[in-house]
Amino acid sequence: MELGIGMFGDLQINAKGEIQPAQQRLQEIIEEIKLMDEVGLDFYGIGEHHRPDYAVSSPEIILAAAATVTKNIKLSSAVSVLSSSDPVKLYQNFATIDLISNGRAELMAGRGSFIESFPLFGYNLQDYDELYEEKLALLLKINKEPKLNWKGKFRPELVNQEVLPRAVNDNLKIWVAVGGTPESVERAGRLGLPVMFAIIGGQPIQFKPLFDYYKKVYQAYGHDMNKFEVGVHMHSLFGESNQEIADYYYPLYSAQMNRIGRSRGWAPYQRNQFDAGIDKGGALIIGDTNQSVDKILTMEETFGLTRFSAHMDVGGPSHAAMMKSIEIFGTQIAPKVRAALKK
């Protein structure tokens, strides 16, 4: 099982509501990715957002910068909002990162849980499902065929067009991210694509039927089980003490949940929800080394994971807290998880 970190590029927001400058956060992110590589984590993913509380609107630019200061870590979007992107340009950008990084780039395609990119780039939300279906099909076709003939509804026709440059070995690793819809799971299984499940609330065990369904569909369409890959993305932060890290993180985490929740009609986030998430059956992996190792191993055993992604910057923890969490993950948690999986 690969172990890595995902981020959305959350900006730190103080008690006065003042937002950290994006320039500062972007520089911190590059330093954090460099540390991830140094402590031996397997991959890094960065999301795409177009909001004032996030620093990253173009994951590929962050990943290209990170490629020049890292040696081994895989570099992925998490996610690229495919529905409001041009698959041609998206492939070219990630193929370029792949070449710069000597084959370490991946692209994770998603529909987008935030919708700001749709009006920004001139797309109609009424076409939400159709946009994703068409653009995913085109992206996969580009990945297989250097020269294309293609006609769809949402972009100009392609006639004998070469899409260059090509990724290393002429194959870009493409994941898809899913929430909790059976339709998304079925599509991924039918296409034989690796899947990242976002488990960010409730009890992870509730997702077990979707994992089983994905594997069933994947096998039913005759895909090679030796290439079967499935991961989870879970809100995480690591510290030396369970109580200390929970007390530090709750105000930041709850503030972010409430910022998002106000636009989505959620009830105010409470400490008892946070504590339930941290408990054994909850979806938050926030604590010390031993507690975190136990929960990660439980996720692997429950779902048969090939990848675990700790979404580590929700609510904008300080750069110092992020660096400490990355260090603990790479030097303490990851070695224990890997040792347990070898037994």
mmCIF file of C-alpha atoms in Angstrom:
data_model
loop_
_atom_site.group_PDB
_atom_site.id
_atom_site.type_symbol
_atom_site.label_atom_id
_atom_site.label_comp_id
_atom_site.label_asym_id
_atom_site.label_seq_id
_atom_site.Cartn_x
_atom_site.Cartn_y
_atom_site.Cartn_z
ATOM 1 C CA MET A 1 0.000 0.000 0.000
ATOM 2 C CA GLU A 2 1.321 3.406 -1.009
ATOM 3 C CA LEU A 3 1.255 6.127 1.632
ATOM 4 C CA GLY A 4 1.038 9.786 0.752
ATOM 5 C CA ILE A 5 -0.497 13.178 1.312
ATOM 6 C CA GLY A 6 -3.193 15.174 -0.424
ATOM 7 C CA MET A 7 -3.834 18.899 -0.061
ATOM 8 C CA PHE A 8 -6.256 21.530 -1.295
ATOM 9 C CA GLY A 9 -3.900 24.432 -0.616
ATOM 10 C CA ASP A 10 -5.962 25.864 2.257
ATOM 11 C CA LEU A 11 -4.924 29.355 3.248
ATOM 12 C CA GLN A 12 -4.512 30.128 6.928
ATOM 13 C CA ILE A 13 -7.248 32.449 8.226
ATOM 14 C CA ASN A 14 -6.792 34.161 11.583
ATOM 15 C CA ALA A 15 -9.392 35.101 14.203
ATOM 16 C CA LYS A 16 -9.921 38.483 12.525
ATOM 17 C CA GLY A 17 -10.757 36.787 9.242
ATOM 18 C CA GLU A 18 -7.509 37.900 7.614
ATOM 19 C CA ILE A 19 -6.399 35.492 4.899
ATOM 20 C CA GLN A 20 -2.783 34.430 4.476
ATOM 21 C CA PRO A 21 -1.164 35.733 1.258
ATOM 22 C CA ALA A 22 -1.259 33.057 -1.463
ATOM 23 C CA GLN A 23 2.390 33.735 -2.285
ATOM 24 C CA GLN A 24 3.456 32.706 1.218
ATOM 25 C CA ARG A 25 1.348 29.552 1.209
ATOM 26 C CA LEU A 26 2.557 28.456 -2.213
ATOM 27 C CA GLN A 27 6.161 28.696 -1.081
ATOM 28 C CA GLU A 28 5.329 26.734 2.073
ATOM 29 C CA ILE A 29 3.684 24.007 -0.017
ATOM 30 C CA ILE A 30 6.827 23.482 -2.087
ATOM 31 C CA GLU A 31 8.871 23.193 1.109
ATOM 32 C CA GLU A 32 6.365 20.678 2.488
ATOM 33 C CA ILE A 33 6.482 18.526 -0.669
ATOM 34 C CA LYS A 34 10.275 18.555 -0.520
ATOM 35 C CA LEU A 35 10.089 17.182 3.040
ATOM 36 C CA MET A 36 7.606 14.489 1.964
ATOM 37 C CA ASP A 37 10.123 13.276 -0.588
ATOM 38 C CA GLU A 38 12.981 13.356 1.923
ATOM 39 C CA VAL A 39 11.082 11.251 4.517
ATOM 40 C CA GLY A 40 10.156 8.644 1.909
ATOM 41 C CA LEU A 41 6.428 9.123 1.337
ATOM 42 C CA ASP A 42 5.134 7.607 -1.887
ATOM 43 C CA PHE A 43 2.987 10.319 -3.467
ATOM 44 C CA TYR A 44 1.633 13.836 -3.204
ATOM 45 C CA GLY A 45 -1.627 15.203 -4.595
ATOM 46 C CA ILE A 46 -2.926 18.776 -4.852
ATOM 47 C CA GLY A 47 -6.470 19.906 -5.612
ATOM 48 C CA GLU A 48 -7.890 22.562 -7.928
ATOM 49 C CA HIS A 49 -10.049 25.349 -6.504
ATOM 50 C CA HIS A 50 -11.080 28.835 -7.540
ATOM 51 C CA ARG A 51 -11.984 30.355 -4.166
ATOM 52 C CA PRO A 52 -10.434 32.996 -1.893
ATOM 53 C CA ASP A 53 -9.708 30.463 0.881
ATOM 54 C CA TYR A 54 -7.510 28.207 -1.314
ATOM 55 C CA ALA A 55 -4.131 29.026 -2.861
ATOM 56 C CA VAL A 56 -4.078 26.600 -5.804
ATOM 57 C CA SER A 57 -6.090 27.003 -9.003
ATOM 58 C CA SER A 58 -3.606 25.156 -11.266
ATOM 59 C CA PRO A 59 -2.337 21.902 -9.725
ATOM 60 C CA GLU A 60 -0.023 21.270 -12.676
ATOM 61 C CA ILE A 61 2.018 24.390 -11.973
ATOM 62 C CA ILE A 62 2.588 23.365 -8.347
ATOM 63 C CA LEU A 63 3.522 19.851 -9.472
ATOM 64 C CA ALA A 64 5.953 21.115 -12.100
ATOM 65 C CA ALA A 65 7.667 23.238 -9.447
ATOM 66 C CA ALA A 66 7.735 20.284 -7.059
ATOM 67 C CA ALA A 67 9.259 18.053 -9.734
ATOM 68 C CA THR A 68 12.411 20.159 -9.683
ATOM 69 C CA VAL A 69 12.993 19.828 -5.910
ATOM 70 C CA THR A 70 12.069 16.137 -5.454
ATOM 71 C CA LYS A 71 13.545 12.853 -6.650
ATOM 72 C CA ASN A 72 11.224 9.942 -5.915
ATOM 73 C CA ILE A 73 7.733 10.999 -4.832
ATOM 74 C CA LYS A 74 4.849 10.604 -7.303
ATOM 75 C CA LEU A 75 3.140 13.901 -8.147
ATOM 76 C CA SER A 76 -0.597 14.027 -8.819
ATOM 77 C CA SER A 77 -3.570 16.319 -8.948
ATOM 78 C CA ALA A 78 -6.192 15.613 -6.309
ATOM 79 C CA VAL A 79 -8.236 16.498 -8.204
ATOM 80 C CA SER A 80 -8.244 18.220 -11.576
ATOM 81 C CA VAL A 81 -11.806 19.382 -12.261
ATOM 82 C CA LEU A 82 -12.114 17.619 -15.586
ATOM 83 C CA SER A 83 -15.659 18.833 -16.310
ATOM 84 C CA SER A 84 -14.524 22.462 -16.674
ATOM 85 C CA SER A 85 -11.131 21.727 -18.265
ATOM 86 C CA ASP A 86 -9.973 21.057 -21.813
ATOM 87 C CA PRO A 87 -8.770 17.420 -21.859
ATOM 88 C CA VAL A 88 -6.262 18.220 -24.613
ATOM 89 C CA LYS A 89 -4.509 20.933 -22.629
ATOM 90 C CA LEU A 90 -4.828 18.954 -19.390
ATOM 91 C CA TYR A 91 -3.074 15.962 -20.954
ATOM 92 C CA GLN A 92 -0.325 18.177 -22.397
ATOM 93 C CA ASN A 93 0.301 19.815 -19.026
ATOM 94 C CA PHE A 94 0.571 16.535 -17.139
ATOM 95 C CA ALA A 95 2.625 14.868 -19.864
ATOM 96 C CA THR A 96 5.052 17.770 -19.513
ATOM 97 C CA ILE A 97 5.283 17.220 -15.742
ATOM 98 C CA ASP A 98 5.847 13.533 -16.430
ATOM 99 C CA LEU A 99 8.804 14.347 -18.657
ATOM 100 C CA ILE A 100 10.287 16.851 -16.206
ATOM 101 C CA SER A 101 9.942 14.398 -13.302
ATOM 102 C CA ASN A 102 11.162 11.285 -15.169
ATOM 103 C CA GLY A 103 7.800 9.537 -15.097
ATOM 104 C CA ARG A 104 6.461 10.541 -11.671
ATOM 105 C CA ALA A 105 3.327 12.437 -12.776
ATOM 106 C CA GLU A 106 -0.243 11.257 -12.359
ATOM 107 C CA LEU A 107 -3.573 12.895 -13.132
ATOM 108 C CA MET A 108 -6.592 12.418 -10.896
ATOM 109 C CA ALA A 109 -9.806 13.434 -12.618
ATOM 110 C CA GLY A 110 -12.888 14.530 -10.718
ATOM 111 C CA ARG A 111 -16.247 16.137 -11.306
ATOM 112 C CA GLY A 112 -15.655 18.865 -8.719
ATOM 113 C CA SER A 113 -17.425 19.169 -5.371
ATOM 114 C CA PHE A 114 -17.026 22.949 -5.655
ATOM 115 C CA ILE A 115 -18.658 24.580 -8.653
ATOM 116 C CA GLU A 116 -16.781 27.894 -9.025
ATOM 117 C CA SER A 117 -14.879 26.686 -12.087
ATOM 118 C CA PHE A 118 -18.040 26.188 -14.167
ATOM 119 C CA PRO A 119 -19.105 29.844 -14.546
ATOM 120 C CA LEU A 120 -15.455 30.928 -14.508
ATOM 121 C CA PHE A 121 -14.716 28.937 -17.672
ATOM 122 C CA GLY A 122 -18.145 29.340 -19.251
ATOM 123 C CA TYR A 123 -19.798 25.970 -18.564
ATOM 124 C CA ASN A 124 -23.414 25.341 -17.635
ATOM 125 C CA LEU A 125 -24.040 23.376 -14.444
ATOM 126 C CA GLN A 126 -27.028 21.767 -16.129
ATOM 127 C CA ASP A 127 -24.461 19.881 -18.236
ATOM 128 C CA TYR A 128 -22.605 18.625 -15.122
ATOM 129 C CA ASP A 129 -22.907 14.900 -15.890
ATOM 130 C CA GLU A 130 -22.593 15.144 -19.673
ATOM 131 C CA LEU A 131 -19.474 17.293 -19.426
ATOM 132 C CA TYR A 132 -17.690 14.768 -17.253
ATOM 133 C CA GLU A 133 -18.690 11.751 -19.350
ATOM 134 C CA GLU A 134 -17.544 13.339 -22.609
ATOM 135 C CA LYS A 135 -14.338 14.836 -21.282
ATOM 136 C CA LEU A 136 -13.264 11.675 -19.485
ATOM 137 C CA ALA A 137 -13.772 9.679 -22.689
ATOM 138 C CA LEU A 138 -11.672 12.186 -24.631
ATOM 139 C CA LEU A 139 -8.910 12.257 -22.007
ATOM 140 C CA LEU A 140 -8.632 8.461 -22.060
ATOM 141 C CA LYS A 141 -8.599 8.460 -25.866
ATOM 142 C CA ILE A 142 -5.781 11.050 -25.923
ATOM 143 C CA ASN A 143 -3.800 8.885 -23.502
ATOM 144 C CA LYS A 144 -4.063 5.921 -25.878
ATOM 145 C CA GLU A 145 -3.819 7.589 -29.293
ATOM 146 C CA PRO A 146 -1.187 10.191 -30.245
ATOM 147 C CA LYS A 147 -3.193 11.239 -33.303
ATOM 148 C CA LEU A 148 -6.932 11.727 -32.918
ATOM 149 C CA ASN A 149 -10.109 12.061 -34.809
ATOM 150 C CA TRP A 150 -12.868 13.025 -32.417
ATOM 151 C CA LYS A 151 -16.170 14.884 -32.329
ATOM 152 C CA GLY A 152 -18.218 15.777 -29.275
ATOM 153 C CA LYS A 153 -20.685 18.299 -27.914
ATOM 154 C CA PHE A 154 -18.581 20.566 -25.714
ATOM 155 C CA ARG A 155 -15.370 21.328 -27.606
ATOM 156 C CA PRO A 156 -14.314 21.793 -31.250
ATOM 157 C CA GLU A 157 -13.817 18.704 -33.391
ATOM 158 C CA LEU A 158 -10.352 17.148 -33.676
ATOM 159 C CA VAL A 159 -9.283 15.984 -37.145
ATOM 160 C CA ASN A 160 -5.956 14.136 -37.435
ATOM 161 C CA GLN A 161 -4.588 16.155 -34.531
ATOM 162 C CA GLU A 162 -1.425 15.127 -32.678
ATOM 163 C CA VAL A 163 -1.444 15.817 -28.940
ATOM 164 C CA LEU A 164 2.103 16.534 -27.831
ATOM 165 C CA PRO A 165 4.253 16.049 -25.853
ATOM 166 C CA ARG A 166 3.588 12.442 -24.912
ATOM 167 C CA ALA A 167 4.026 11.133 -21.375
ATOM 168 C CA VAL A 168 6.923 8.848 -20.460
ATOM 169 C CA ASN A 169 6.384 5.430 -22.099
ATOM 170 C CA ASP A 170 3.434 7.085 -23.897
ATOM 171 C CA ASN A 171 1.200 6.386 -20.907
ATOM 172 C CA LEU A 172 0.006 8.837 -18.268
ATOM 173 C CA LYS A 173 -1.358 7.318 -15.060
ATOM 174 C CA ILE A 174 -4.980 8.497 -14.725
ATOM 175 C CA TRP A 175 -6.992 8.014 -11.526
ATOM 176 C CA VAL A 176 -10.581 9.025 -10.913
ATOM 177 C CA ALA A 177 -11.901 10.417 -7.646
ATOM 178 C CA VAL A 178 -15.369 9.446 -6.440
ATOM 179 C CA GLY A 179 -17.590 10.465 -3.561
ATOM 180 C CA GLY A 180 -20.451 8.145 -2.754
ATOM 181 C CA THR A 181 -22.424 7.647 -5.956
ATOM 182 C CA PRO A 182 -22.804 4.136 -7.410
ATOM 183 C CA GLU A 183 -22.839 5.641 -10.917
ATOM 184 C CA SER A 184 -19.300 7.000 -10.503
ATOM 185 C CA VAL A 185 -18.113 3.710 -9.042
ATOM 186 C CA GLU A 186 -19.670 1.735 -11.896
ATOM 187 C CA ARG A 187 -18.037 3.978 -14.508
ATOM 188 C CA ALA A 188 -14.593 3.564 -12.955
ATOM 189 C CA GLY A 189 -14.949 -0.201 -12.732
ATOM 190 C CA ARG A 190 -16.239 -0.463 -16.299
ATOM 191 C CA LEU A 191 -13.313 1.592 -17.620
ATOM 192 C CA GLY A 192 -10.749 -0.226 -15.464
ATOM 193 C CA LEU A 193 -9.500 2.993 -13.877
ATOM 194 C CA PRO A 194 -7.913 3.218 -10.418
ATOM 195 C CA VAL A 195 -10.227 4.906 -7.912
ATOM 196 C CA MET A 196 -9.698 7.235 -4.958
ATOM 197 C CA PHE A 197 -12.649 7.286 -2.562
ATOM 198 C CA ALA A 198 -13.081 10.481 -0.517
ATOM 199 C CA ILE A 199 -14.132 9.411 2.983
ATOM 200 C CA ILE A 200 -14.432 12.671 4.881
ATOM 201 C CA GLY A 201 -17.289 12.085 7.304
ATOM 202 C CA GLY A 202 -19.416 9.532 9.075
ATOM 203 C CA GLN A 203 -18.111 5.997 9.472
ATOM 204 C CA PRO A 204 -15.804 4.527 6.814
ATOM 205 C CA ILE A 205 -17.452 1.103 7.083
ATOM 206 C CA GLN A 206 -20.502 2.617 5.374
ATOM 207 C CA PHE A 207 -18.422 2.772 2.169
ATOM 208 C CA LYS A 208 -17.711 -0.980 2.107
ATOM 209 C CA PRO A 209 -20.570 -1.805 -0.328
ATOM 210 C CA LEU A 210 -19.168 0.739 -2.820
ATOM 211 C CA PHE A 211 -15.679 -0.776 -2.642
ATOM 212 C CA ASP A 212 -17.152 -4.242 -3.178
ATOM 213 C CA TYR A 213 -19.247 -2.961 -6.080
ATOM 214 C CA TYR A 214 -16.211 -1.368 -7.728
ATOM 215 C CA LYS A 215 -14.239 -4.598 -7.514
ATOM 216 C CA LYS A 216 -17.181 -6.620 -8.834
ATOM 217 C CA VAL A 217 -17.658 -4.335 -11.862
ATOM 218 C CA TYR A 218 -13.905 -4.177 -12.502
ATOM 219 C CA GLN A 219 -13.726 -7.980 -12.642
ATOM 220 C CA ALA A 220 -16.963 -8.321 -14.635
ATOM 221 C CA TYR A 221 -15.447 -6.243 -17.450
ATOM 222 C CA GLY A 222 -12.391 -8.492 -17.563
ATOM 223 C CA HIS A 223 -9.778 -6.056 -16.286
ATOM 224 C CA ASP A 224 -6.471 -7.404 -14.981
ATOM 225 C CA MET A 225 -6.593 -7.778 -11.173
ATOM 226 C CA ASN A 226 -2.815 -7.391 -11.105
ATOM 227 C CA LYS A 227 -3.464 -3.778 -12.105
ATOM 228 C CA PHE A 228 -6.304 -3.244 -9.618
ATOM 229 C CA GLU A 229 -5.776 -0.087 -7.558
ATOM 230 C CA VAL A 230 -8.028 1.564 -5.003
ATOM 231 C CA GLY A 231 -7.348 4.219 -2.394
ATOM 232 C CA VAL A 232 -8.918 6.409 0.250
ATOM 233 C CA HIS A 233 -8.535 10.113 0.904
ATOM 234 C CA MET A 234 -9.195 10.977 4.570
ATOM 235 C CA HIS A 235 -8.797 14.120 6.665
ATOM 236 C CA SER A 236 -5.663 13.658 8.780
ATOM 237 C CA LEU A 237 -3.166 15.456 10.985
ATOM 238 C CA PHE A 238 -0.466 13.843 13.115
ATOM 239 C CA GLY A 239 1.199 14.940 16.359
ATOM 240 C CA GLU A 240 3.078 13.699 19.401
ATOM 241 C CA SER A 241 -0.015 13.547 21.651
ATOM 242 C CA ASN A 242 -3.606 12.601 20.802
ATOM 243 C CA GLN A 243 -5.093 15.258 23.070
ATOM 244 C CA GLU A 244 -2.695 18.023 22.102
ATOM 245 C CA ILE A 245 -3.125 17.608 18.349
ATOM 246 C CA ALA A 246 -6.915 17.330 18.693
ATOM 247 C CA ASP A 247 -7.139 20.474 20.837
ATOM 248 C CA TYR A 248 -4.869 22.389 18.447
ATOM 249 C CA TYR A 249 -6.697 21.270 15.318
ATOM 250 C CA TYR A 250 -10.362 21.448 16.322
ATOM 251 C CA PRO A 251 -10.744 25.270 16.075
ATOM 252 C CA LEU A 252 -9.123 25.304 12.611
ATOM 253 C CA TYR A 253 -11.018 22.283 11.342
ATOM 254 C CA SER A 254 -14.413 23.391 12.655
ATOM 255 C CA ALA A 255 -13.945 26.896 11.226
ATOM 256 C CA GLN A 256 -13.363 25.405 7.773
ATOM 257 C CA MET A 257 -16.326 23.030 8.070
ATOM 258 C CA ASN A 258 -18.514 25.999 8.981
ATOM 259 C CA ARG A 259 -17.195 28.185 6.151
ATOM 260 C CA ILE A 260 -18.137 25.507 3.637
ATOM 261 C CA GLY A 261 -21.255 24.514 5.538
ATOM 262 C CA ARG A 262 -22.793 27.983 5.403
ATOM 263 C CA SER A 263 -23.010 27.732 1.611
ATOM 264 C CA ARG A 264 -24.364 24.180 1.725
ATOM 265 C CA GLY A 265 -26.896 24.410 4.528
ATOM 266 C CA TRP A 266 -24.964 22.335 7.070
ATOM 267 C CA ALA A 267 -25.592 22.683 10.805
ATOM 268 C CA PRO A 268 -22.728 24.266 12.796
ATOM 269 C CA TYR A 269 -19.877 21.803 13.356
ATOM 270 C CA GLN A 270 -19.564 20.638 16.962
ATOM 271 C CA ARG A 271 -16.719 19.220 19.085
ATOM 272 C CA ASN A 272 -18.652 15.999 19.654
ATOM 273 C CA GLN A 273 -18.676 15.412 15.862
ATOM 274 C CA PHE A 274 -14.919 15.961 15.763
ATOM 275 C CA ASP A 275 -14.290 13.603 18.677
ATOM 276 C CA ALA A 276 -16.537 10.949 17.100
ATOM 277 C CA GLY A 277 -14.544 11.248 13.888
ATOM 278 C CA ILE A 278 -11.292 10.698 15.765
ATOM 279 C CA ASP A 279 -12.630 7.630 17.594
ATOM 280 C CA LYS A 280 -11.906 4.150 16.304
ATOM 281 C CA GLY A 281 -14.851 3.924 13.896
ATOM 282 C CA GLY A 282 -14.709 7.511 12.637
ATOM 283 C CA ALA A 283 -13.374 9.012 9.423
ATOM 284 C CA LEU A 284 -10.781 11.398 10.914
ATOM 285 C CA ILE A 285 -7.189 10.209 11.365
ATOM 286 C CA ILE A 286 -5.987 12.805 13.838
ATOM 287 C CA GLY A 287 -3.648 11.738 16.600
ATOM 288 C CA ASP A 288 -0.314 10.279 17.566
ATOM 289 C CA THR A 289 1.699 7.615 15.777
ATOM 290 C CA ASN A 290 0.151 4.517 17.344
ATOM 291 C CA GLN A 291 -3.458 5.654 16.973
ATOM 292 C CA SER A 292 -2.871 6.696 13.374
ATOM 293 C CA VAL A 293 -1.102 3.451 12.457
ATOM 294 C CA ASP A 294 -4.007 1.439 13.866
ATOM 295 C CA LYS A 295 -6.614 3.381 11.888
ATOM 296 C CA ILE A 296 -4.658 3.262 8.626
ATOM 297 C CA LEU A 297 -4.174 -0.490 8.970
ATOM 298 C CA THR A 298 -7.890 -0.882 9.706
ATOM 299 C CA MET A 299 -8.676 0.979 6.468
ATOM 300 C CA GLU A 300 -6.334 -1.311 4.532
ATOM 301 C CA GLU A 301 -7.848 -4.445 6.043
ATOM 302 C CA THR A 302 -11.435 -3.256 5.543
ATOM 303 C CA PHE A 303 -11.142 -2.088 1.958
ATOM 304 C CA GLY A 304 -8.119 -3.892 0.456
ATOM 305 C CA LEU A 305 -6.372 -0.606 -0.267
ATOM 306 C CA THR A 306 -3.387 -0.071 -2.524
ATOM 307 C CA ARG A 307 -3.107 3.623 -1.546
ATOM 308 C CA PHE A 308 -3.816 5.755 1.520
ATOM 309 C CA SER A 309 -3.919 9.545 1.166
ATOM 310 C CA ALA A 310 -3.827 11.755 4.259
ATOM 311 C CA HIS A 311 -5.618 15.004 3.408
ATOM 312 C CA MET A 312 -3.554 17.129 5.738
ATOM 313 C CA ASP A 313 -4.215 20.851 5.262
ATOM 314 C CA VAL A 314 -7.966 21.179 5.910
ATOM 315 C CA GLY A 315 -8.600 24.502 7.633
ATOM 316 C CA GLY A 316 -5.048 25.763 7.198
ATOM 317 C CA PRO A 317 -2.857 24.355 9.985
ATOM 318 C CA SER A 318 0.341 26.358 10.437
ATOM 319 C CA HIS A 319 3.356 25.573 8.284
ATOM 320 C CA ALA A 320 5.165 24.370 11.424
ATOM 321 C CA ALA A 321 2.299 21.991 12.264
ATOM 322 C CA MET A 322 2.273 20.707 8.694
ATOM 323 C CA MET A 323 6.018 20.082 8.686
ATOM 324 C CA LYS A 324 5.777 18.241 12.012
ATOM 325 C CA SER A 325 2.861 16.141 10.766
ATOM 326 C CA ILE A 326 4.723 15.238 7.560
ATOM 327 C CA GLU A 327 7.819 14.281 9.540
ATOM 328 C CA ILE A 328 5.813 12.029 11.884
ATOM 329 C CA PHE A 329 4.009 10.433 8.932
ATOM 330 C CA GLY A 330 7.199 9.687 7.025
ATOM 331 C CA THR A 331 9.558 8.691 9.858
ATOM 332 C CA GLN A 332 7.212 7.028 12.370
ATOM 333 C CA ILE A 333 3.799 6.112 10.936
ATOM 334 C CA ALA A 334 4.817 4.917 7.453
ATOM 335 C CA PRO A 335 7.582 2.546 8.668
ATOM 336 C CA LYS A 336 5.195 0.926 11.162
ATOM 337 C CA VAL A 337 2.410 0.543 8.591
ATOM 338 C CA ARG A 338 4.818 -0.955 6.044
ATOM 339 C CA ALA A 339 6.289 -3.355 8.604
ATOM 340 C CA ALA A 340 2.805 -4.534 9.657
ATOM 341 C CA LEU A 341 1.775 -5.143 6.043
ATOM 342 C CA LYS A 342 4.826 -7.339 5.446
ATOM 343 C CA LYS A 343 3.858 -9.775 8.216
#
